[in-house]
mmCIF file of C-alpha atoms in Angstrom:
data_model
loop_
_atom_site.group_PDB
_atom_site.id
_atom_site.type_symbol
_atom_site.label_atom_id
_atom_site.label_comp_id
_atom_site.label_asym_id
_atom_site.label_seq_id
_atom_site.Cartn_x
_atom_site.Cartn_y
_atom_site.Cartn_z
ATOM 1 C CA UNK A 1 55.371 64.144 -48.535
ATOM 2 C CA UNK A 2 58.893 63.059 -48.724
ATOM 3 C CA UNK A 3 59.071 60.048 -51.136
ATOM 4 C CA UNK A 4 59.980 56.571 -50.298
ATOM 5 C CA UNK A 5 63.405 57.137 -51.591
ATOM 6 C CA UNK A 6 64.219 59.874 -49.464
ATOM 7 C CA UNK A 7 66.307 58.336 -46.395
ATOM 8 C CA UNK A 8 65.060 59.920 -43.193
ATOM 9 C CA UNK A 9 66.792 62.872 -41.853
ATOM 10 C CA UNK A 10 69.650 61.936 -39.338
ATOM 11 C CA UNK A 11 71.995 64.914 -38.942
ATOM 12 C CA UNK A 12 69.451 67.137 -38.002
ATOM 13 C CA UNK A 13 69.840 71.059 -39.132
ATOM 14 C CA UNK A 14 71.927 73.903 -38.317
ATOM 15 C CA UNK A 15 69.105 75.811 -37.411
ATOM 16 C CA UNK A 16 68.482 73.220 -34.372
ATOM 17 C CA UNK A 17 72.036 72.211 -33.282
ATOM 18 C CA UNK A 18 73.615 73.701 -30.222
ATOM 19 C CA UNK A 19 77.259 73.611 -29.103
ATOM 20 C CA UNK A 20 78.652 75.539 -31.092
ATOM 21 C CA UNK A 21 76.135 74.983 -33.954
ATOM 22 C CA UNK A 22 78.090 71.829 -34.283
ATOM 23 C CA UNK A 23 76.190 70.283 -31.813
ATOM 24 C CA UNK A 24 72.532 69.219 -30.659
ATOM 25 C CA UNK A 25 70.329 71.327 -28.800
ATOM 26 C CA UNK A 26 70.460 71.654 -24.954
ATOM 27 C CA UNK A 27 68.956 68.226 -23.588
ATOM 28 C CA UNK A 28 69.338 66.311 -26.814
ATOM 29 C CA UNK A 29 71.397 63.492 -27.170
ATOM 30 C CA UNK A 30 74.433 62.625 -29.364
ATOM 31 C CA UNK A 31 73.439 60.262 -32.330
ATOM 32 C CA UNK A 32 76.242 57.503 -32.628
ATOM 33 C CA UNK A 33 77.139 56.016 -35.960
ATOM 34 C CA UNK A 34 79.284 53.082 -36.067
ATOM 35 C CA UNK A 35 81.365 52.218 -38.918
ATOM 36 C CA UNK A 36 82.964 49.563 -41.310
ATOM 37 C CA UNK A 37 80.332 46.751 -40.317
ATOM 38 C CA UNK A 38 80.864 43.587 -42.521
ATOM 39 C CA UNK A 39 78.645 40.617 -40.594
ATOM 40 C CA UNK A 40 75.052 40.365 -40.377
ATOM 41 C CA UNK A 41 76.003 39.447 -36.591
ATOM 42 C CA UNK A 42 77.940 42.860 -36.071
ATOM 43 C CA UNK A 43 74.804 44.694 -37.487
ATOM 44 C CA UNK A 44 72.627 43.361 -35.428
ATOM 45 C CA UNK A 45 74.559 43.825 -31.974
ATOM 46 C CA UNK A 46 75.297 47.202 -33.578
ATOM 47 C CA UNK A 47 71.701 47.916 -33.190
ATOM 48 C CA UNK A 48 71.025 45.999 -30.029
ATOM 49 C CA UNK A 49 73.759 48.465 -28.628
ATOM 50 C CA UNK A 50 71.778 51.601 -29.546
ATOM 51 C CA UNK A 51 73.529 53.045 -33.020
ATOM 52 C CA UNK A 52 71.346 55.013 -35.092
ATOM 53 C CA UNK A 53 73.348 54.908 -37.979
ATOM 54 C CA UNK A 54 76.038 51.783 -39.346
ATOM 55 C CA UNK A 55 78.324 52.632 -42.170
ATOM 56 C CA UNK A 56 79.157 49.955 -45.088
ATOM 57 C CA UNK A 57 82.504 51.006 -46.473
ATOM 58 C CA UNK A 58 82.437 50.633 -50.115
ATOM 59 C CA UNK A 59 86.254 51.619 -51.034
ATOM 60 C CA UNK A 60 87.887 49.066 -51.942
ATOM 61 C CA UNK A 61 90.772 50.150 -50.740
ATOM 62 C CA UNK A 62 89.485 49.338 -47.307
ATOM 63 C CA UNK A 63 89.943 46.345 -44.891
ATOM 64 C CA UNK A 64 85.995 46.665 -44.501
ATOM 65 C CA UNK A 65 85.178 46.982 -47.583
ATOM 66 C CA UNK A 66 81.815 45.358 -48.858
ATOM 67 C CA UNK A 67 80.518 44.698 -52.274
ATOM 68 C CA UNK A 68 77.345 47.477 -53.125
ATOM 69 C CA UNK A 69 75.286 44.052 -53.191
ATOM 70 C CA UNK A 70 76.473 42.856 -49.772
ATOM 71 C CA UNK A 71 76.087 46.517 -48.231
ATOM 72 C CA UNK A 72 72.286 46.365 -49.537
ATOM 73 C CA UNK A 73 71.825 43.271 -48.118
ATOM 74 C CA UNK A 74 72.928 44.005 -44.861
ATOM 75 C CA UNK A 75 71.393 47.249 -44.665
ATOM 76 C CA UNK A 76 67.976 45.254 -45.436
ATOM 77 C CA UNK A 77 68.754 44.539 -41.643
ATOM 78 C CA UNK A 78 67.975 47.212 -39.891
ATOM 79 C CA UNK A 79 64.911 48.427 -38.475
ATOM 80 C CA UNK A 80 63.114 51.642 -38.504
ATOM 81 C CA UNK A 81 65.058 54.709 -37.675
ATOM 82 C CA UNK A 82 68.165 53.098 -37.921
ATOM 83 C CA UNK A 83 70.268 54.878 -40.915
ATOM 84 C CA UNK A 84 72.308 53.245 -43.478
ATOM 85 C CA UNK A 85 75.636 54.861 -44.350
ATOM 86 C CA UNK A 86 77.297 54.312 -47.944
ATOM 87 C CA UNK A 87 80.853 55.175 -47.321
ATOM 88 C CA UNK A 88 82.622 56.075 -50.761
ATOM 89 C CA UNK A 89 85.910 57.286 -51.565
ATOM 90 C CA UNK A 90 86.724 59.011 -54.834
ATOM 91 C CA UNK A 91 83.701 56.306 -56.113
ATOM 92 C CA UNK A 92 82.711 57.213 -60.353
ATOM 93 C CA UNK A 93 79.039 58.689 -60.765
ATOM 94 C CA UNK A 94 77.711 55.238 -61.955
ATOM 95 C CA UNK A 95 79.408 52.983 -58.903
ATOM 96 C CA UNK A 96 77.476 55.655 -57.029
ATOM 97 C CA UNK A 97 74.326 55.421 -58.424
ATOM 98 C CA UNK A 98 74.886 51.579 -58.248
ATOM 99 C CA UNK A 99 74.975 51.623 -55.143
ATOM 100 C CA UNK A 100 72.240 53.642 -54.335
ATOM 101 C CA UNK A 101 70.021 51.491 -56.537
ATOM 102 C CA UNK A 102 70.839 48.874 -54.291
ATOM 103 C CA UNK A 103 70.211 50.431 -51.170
ATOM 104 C CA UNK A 104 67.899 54.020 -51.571
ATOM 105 C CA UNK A 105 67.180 54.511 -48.301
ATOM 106 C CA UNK A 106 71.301 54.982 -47.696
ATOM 107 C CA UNK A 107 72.769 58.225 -46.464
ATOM 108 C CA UNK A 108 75.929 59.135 -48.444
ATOM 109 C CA UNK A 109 79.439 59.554 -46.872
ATOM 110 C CA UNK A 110 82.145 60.920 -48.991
ATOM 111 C CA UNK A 111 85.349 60.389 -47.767
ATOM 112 C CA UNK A 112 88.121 60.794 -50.425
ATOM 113 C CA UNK A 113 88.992 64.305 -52.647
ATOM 114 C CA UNK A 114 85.498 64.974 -54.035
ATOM 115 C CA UNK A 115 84.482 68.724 -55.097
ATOM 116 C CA UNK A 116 81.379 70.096 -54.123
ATOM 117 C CA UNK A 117 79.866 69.383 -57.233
ATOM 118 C CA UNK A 118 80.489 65.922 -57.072
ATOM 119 C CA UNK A 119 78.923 64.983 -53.726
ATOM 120 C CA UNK A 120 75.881 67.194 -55.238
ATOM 121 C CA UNK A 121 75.699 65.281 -58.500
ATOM 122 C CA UNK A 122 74.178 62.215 -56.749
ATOM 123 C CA UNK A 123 71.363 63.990 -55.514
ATOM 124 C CA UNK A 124 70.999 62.516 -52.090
ATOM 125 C CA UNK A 125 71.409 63.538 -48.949
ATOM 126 C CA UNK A 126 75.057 63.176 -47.678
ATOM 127 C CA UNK A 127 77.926 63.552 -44.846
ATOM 128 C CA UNK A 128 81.322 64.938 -45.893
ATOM 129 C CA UNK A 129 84.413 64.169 -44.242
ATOM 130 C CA UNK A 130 87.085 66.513 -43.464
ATOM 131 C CA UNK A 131 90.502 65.212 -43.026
ATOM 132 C CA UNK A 132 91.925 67.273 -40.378
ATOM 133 C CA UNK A 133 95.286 68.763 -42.101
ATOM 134 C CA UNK A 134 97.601 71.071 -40.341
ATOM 135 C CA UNK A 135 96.575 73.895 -42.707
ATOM 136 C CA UNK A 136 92.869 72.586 -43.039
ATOM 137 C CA UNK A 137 90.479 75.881 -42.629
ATOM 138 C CA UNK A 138 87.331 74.303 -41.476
ATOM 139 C CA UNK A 139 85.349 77.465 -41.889
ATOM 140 C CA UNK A 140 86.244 77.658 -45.311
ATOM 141 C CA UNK A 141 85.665 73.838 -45.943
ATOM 142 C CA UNK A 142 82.295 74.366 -44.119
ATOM 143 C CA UNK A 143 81.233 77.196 -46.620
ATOM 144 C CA UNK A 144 81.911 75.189 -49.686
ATOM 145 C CA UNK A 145 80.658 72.035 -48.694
ATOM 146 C CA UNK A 146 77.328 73.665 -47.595
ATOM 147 C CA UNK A 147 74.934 70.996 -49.479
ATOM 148 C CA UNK A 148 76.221 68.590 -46.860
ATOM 149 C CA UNK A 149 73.770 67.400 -43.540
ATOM 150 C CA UNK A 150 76.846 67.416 -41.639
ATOM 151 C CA UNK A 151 80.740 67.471 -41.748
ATOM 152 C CA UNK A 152 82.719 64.406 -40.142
ATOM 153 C CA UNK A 153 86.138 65.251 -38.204
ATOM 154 C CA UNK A 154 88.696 62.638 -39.019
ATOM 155 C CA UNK A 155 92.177 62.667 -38.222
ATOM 156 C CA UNK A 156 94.533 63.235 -41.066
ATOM 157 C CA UNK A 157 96.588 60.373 -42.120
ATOM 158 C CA UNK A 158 98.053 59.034 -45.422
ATOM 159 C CA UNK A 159 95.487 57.731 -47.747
ATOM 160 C CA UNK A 160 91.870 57.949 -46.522
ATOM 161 C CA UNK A 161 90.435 57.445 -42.972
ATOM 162 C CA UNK A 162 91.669 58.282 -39.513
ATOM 163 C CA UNK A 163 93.450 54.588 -39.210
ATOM 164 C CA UNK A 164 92.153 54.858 -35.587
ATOM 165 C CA UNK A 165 94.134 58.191 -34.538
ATOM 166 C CA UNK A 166 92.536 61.009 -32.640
ATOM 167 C CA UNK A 167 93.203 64.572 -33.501
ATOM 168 C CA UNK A 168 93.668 67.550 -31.646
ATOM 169 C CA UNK A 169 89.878 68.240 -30.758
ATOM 170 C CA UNK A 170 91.094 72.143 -29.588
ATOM 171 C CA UNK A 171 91.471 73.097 -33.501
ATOM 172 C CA UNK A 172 87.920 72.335 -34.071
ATOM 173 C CA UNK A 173 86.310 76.585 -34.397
ATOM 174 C CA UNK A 174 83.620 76.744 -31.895
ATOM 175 C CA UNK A 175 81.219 78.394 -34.981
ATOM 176 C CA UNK A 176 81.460 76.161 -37.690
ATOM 177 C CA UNK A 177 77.877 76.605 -39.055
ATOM 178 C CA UNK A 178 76.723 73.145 -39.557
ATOM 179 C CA UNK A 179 76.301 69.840 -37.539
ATOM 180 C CA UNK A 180 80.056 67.945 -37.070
ATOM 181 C CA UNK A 181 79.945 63.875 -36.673
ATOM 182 C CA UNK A 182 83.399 63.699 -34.270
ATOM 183 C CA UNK A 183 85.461 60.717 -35.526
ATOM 184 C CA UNK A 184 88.945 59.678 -35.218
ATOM 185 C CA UNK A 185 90.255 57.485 -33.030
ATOM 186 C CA UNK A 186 87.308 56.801 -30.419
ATOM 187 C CA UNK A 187 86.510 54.042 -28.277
ATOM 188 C CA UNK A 188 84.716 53.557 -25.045
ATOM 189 C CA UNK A 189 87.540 54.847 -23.089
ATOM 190 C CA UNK A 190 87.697 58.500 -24.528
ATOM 191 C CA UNK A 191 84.483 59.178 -25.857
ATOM 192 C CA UNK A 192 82.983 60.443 -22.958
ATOM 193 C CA UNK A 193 85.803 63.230 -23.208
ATOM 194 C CA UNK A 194 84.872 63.694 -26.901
ATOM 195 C CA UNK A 195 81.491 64.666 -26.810
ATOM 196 C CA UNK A 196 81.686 67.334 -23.452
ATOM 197 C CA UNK A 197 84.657 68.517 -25.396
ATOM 198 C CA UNK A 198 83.566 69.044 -28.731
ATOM 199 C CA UNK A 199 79.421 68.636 -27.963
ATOM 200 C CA UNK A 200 79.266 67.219 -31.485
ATOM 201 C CA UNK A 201 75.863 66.256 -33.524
ATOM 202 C CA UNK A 202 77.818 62.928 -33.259
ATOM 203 C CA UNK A 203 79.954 60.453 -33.177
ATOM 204 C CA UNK A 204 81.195 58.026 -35.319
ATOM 205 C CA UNK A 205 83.883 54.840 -34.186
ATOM 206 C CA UNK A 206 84.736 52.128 -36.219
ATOM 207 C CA UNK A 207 87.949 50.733 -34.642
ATOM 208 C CA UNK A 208 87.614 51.368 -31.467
ATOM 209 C CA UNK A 209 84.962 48.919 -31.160
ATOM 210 C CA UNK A 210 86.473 45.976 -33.389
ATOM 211 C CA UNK A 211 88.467 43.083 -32.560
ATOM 212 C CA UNK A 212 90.062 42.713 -36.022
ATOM 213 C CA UNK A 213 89.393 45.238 -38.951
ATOM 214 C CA UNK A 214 85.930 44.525 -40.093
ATOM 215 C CA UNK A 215 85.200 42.559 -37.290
ATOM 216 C CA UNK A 216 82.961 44.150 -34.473
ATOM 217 C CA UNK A 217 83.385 43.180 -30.796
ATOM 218 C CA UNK A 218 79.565 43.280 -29.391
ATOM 219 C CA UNK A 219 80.706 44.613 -25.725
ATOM 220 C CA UNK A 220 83.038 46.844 -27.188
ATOM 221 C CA UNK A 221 80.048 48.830 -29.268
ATOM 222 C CA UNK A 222 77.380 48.549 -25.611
ATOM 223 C CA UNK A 223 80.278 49.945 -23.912
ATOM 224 C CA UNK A 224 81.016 52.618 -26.724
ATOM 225 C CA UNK A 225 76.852 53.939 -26.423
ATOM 226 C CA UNK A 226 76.524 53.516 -22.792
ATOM 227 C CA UNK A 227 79.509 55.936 -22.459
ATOM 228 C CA UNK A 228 78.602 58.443 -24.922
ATOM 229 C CA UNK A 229 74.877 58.511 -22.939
ATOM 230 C CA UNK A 230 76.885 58.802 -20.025
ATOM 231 C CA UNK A 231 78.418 61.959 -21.528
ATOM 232 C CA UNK A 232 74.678 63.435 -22.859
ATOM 233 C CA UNK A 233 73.404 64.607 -19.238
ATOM 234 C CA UNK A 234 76.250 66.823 -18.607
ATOM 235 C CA UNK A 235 75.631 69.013 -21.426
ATOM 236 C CA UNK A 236 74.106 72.309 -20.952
ATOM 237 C CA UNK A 237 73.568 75.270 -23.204
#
């Protein structure tokens, strides 16, 4: 048995995806993650709209940013089956284990220039982003990341994050052998087109549904799920 530490699976496995193998199986639908939440009000529309996973950005770098404390505490929200996301960027061994003190039942997201090594050092079960670069090779980035539950697409901007940009979803290679969390520059109005593009695991938006940085727009996010369930039904194997 799995202990109580051990956050419940989210990304699902290679072995079951479809799409592509980036994707979920024929008839499944598309988990939706929504990032950069900072209000206990946001996280609970966030869930009212029908997320099953909310991201607390712990860079500090970051308009959203949160404090390790105030990302537990708002994580402490949620209900069952409803997965918290530590975001970190280039985050020290001990701020992560901080963090994960705080909050163990957290999935990790690393979105800065760790190795391999480094997203495996904090023994948990984690996303890894992939900045999509002109001369990215996702394959390759795919094989050496291969301890991750799923790669996340984000558009390639300087510093970290996709500062709300979409990226060209044709470069994506139709066999990249694990499941992909499509970010970058969604909102309600394009993500329909995302996911019978790209048939991702899932999707992840953070300001496409805000109306300031950090600060969620309720409608925005309903809007944001009901299209992506909108999308679900016309994918086939």
């Amino acid at each position: 048995m799995p202990s109580p530490s051990t956050p419940p699976p989210w990304t699902g496995s290679p072995e079951t995806a479809g799409g592509g193998l980036g994707g979920p199986p024929a008839g499944a639908r598309t988990r939706i993650k929504i990032c950069g939440l900072t209000r206990e009000a946001d996280v609970d529309a966030a869930v009212a709209a029908g997320a099953d996973a909310l991201g607390f950005v712990l860079w500090p770098g970051s308009a959203r940013h949160v404090t390790p404390e105030r990302a537990a505490l708002l994580a402490g929200r949620l209900p069952p089956f409803v997965t918290p996301v530590l975001l970190f960027v280039n985050a020290s061994a001990g701020e992560v284990r901080r963090a994960v003190d705080l909050a163990p039942l957290a999935l990790l997201q690393f979105h800065g220039d760790e190795t391999p090594a480094q997203c495996a050092a904090a023994r948990r079960p984690y996303l890894r982003a992939a900045r999509m670069a002109p001369d990215i090779d996702l394959l390759d980035f795919a094989a050496r990341f291969q301890g991750a539950q799923a790669l996340l697409l984000d558009a390639h901007v300087a510093g970290y994050g996709g500062a709300g940009k979409v990226f060209d979803w044709s470069r994506i290679p139709a066999s990249v052998p694990c499941p992909l969390v499509l970010s970058g520059g969604l909102n309600p109005a394009n993500v329909t087109d995302g996911v019978r593009r790209v048939r991702p695991w899932a999707v992840d938006v953070s300001s496409g549904v805000e109306q300031s940085p950090g600060i969620k727009d309720a409608g925005l996010m309903r809007r944001f799920c009901q299209a992506v369930r909108e999308a679900d039904p016309s994918l086939t194997a």
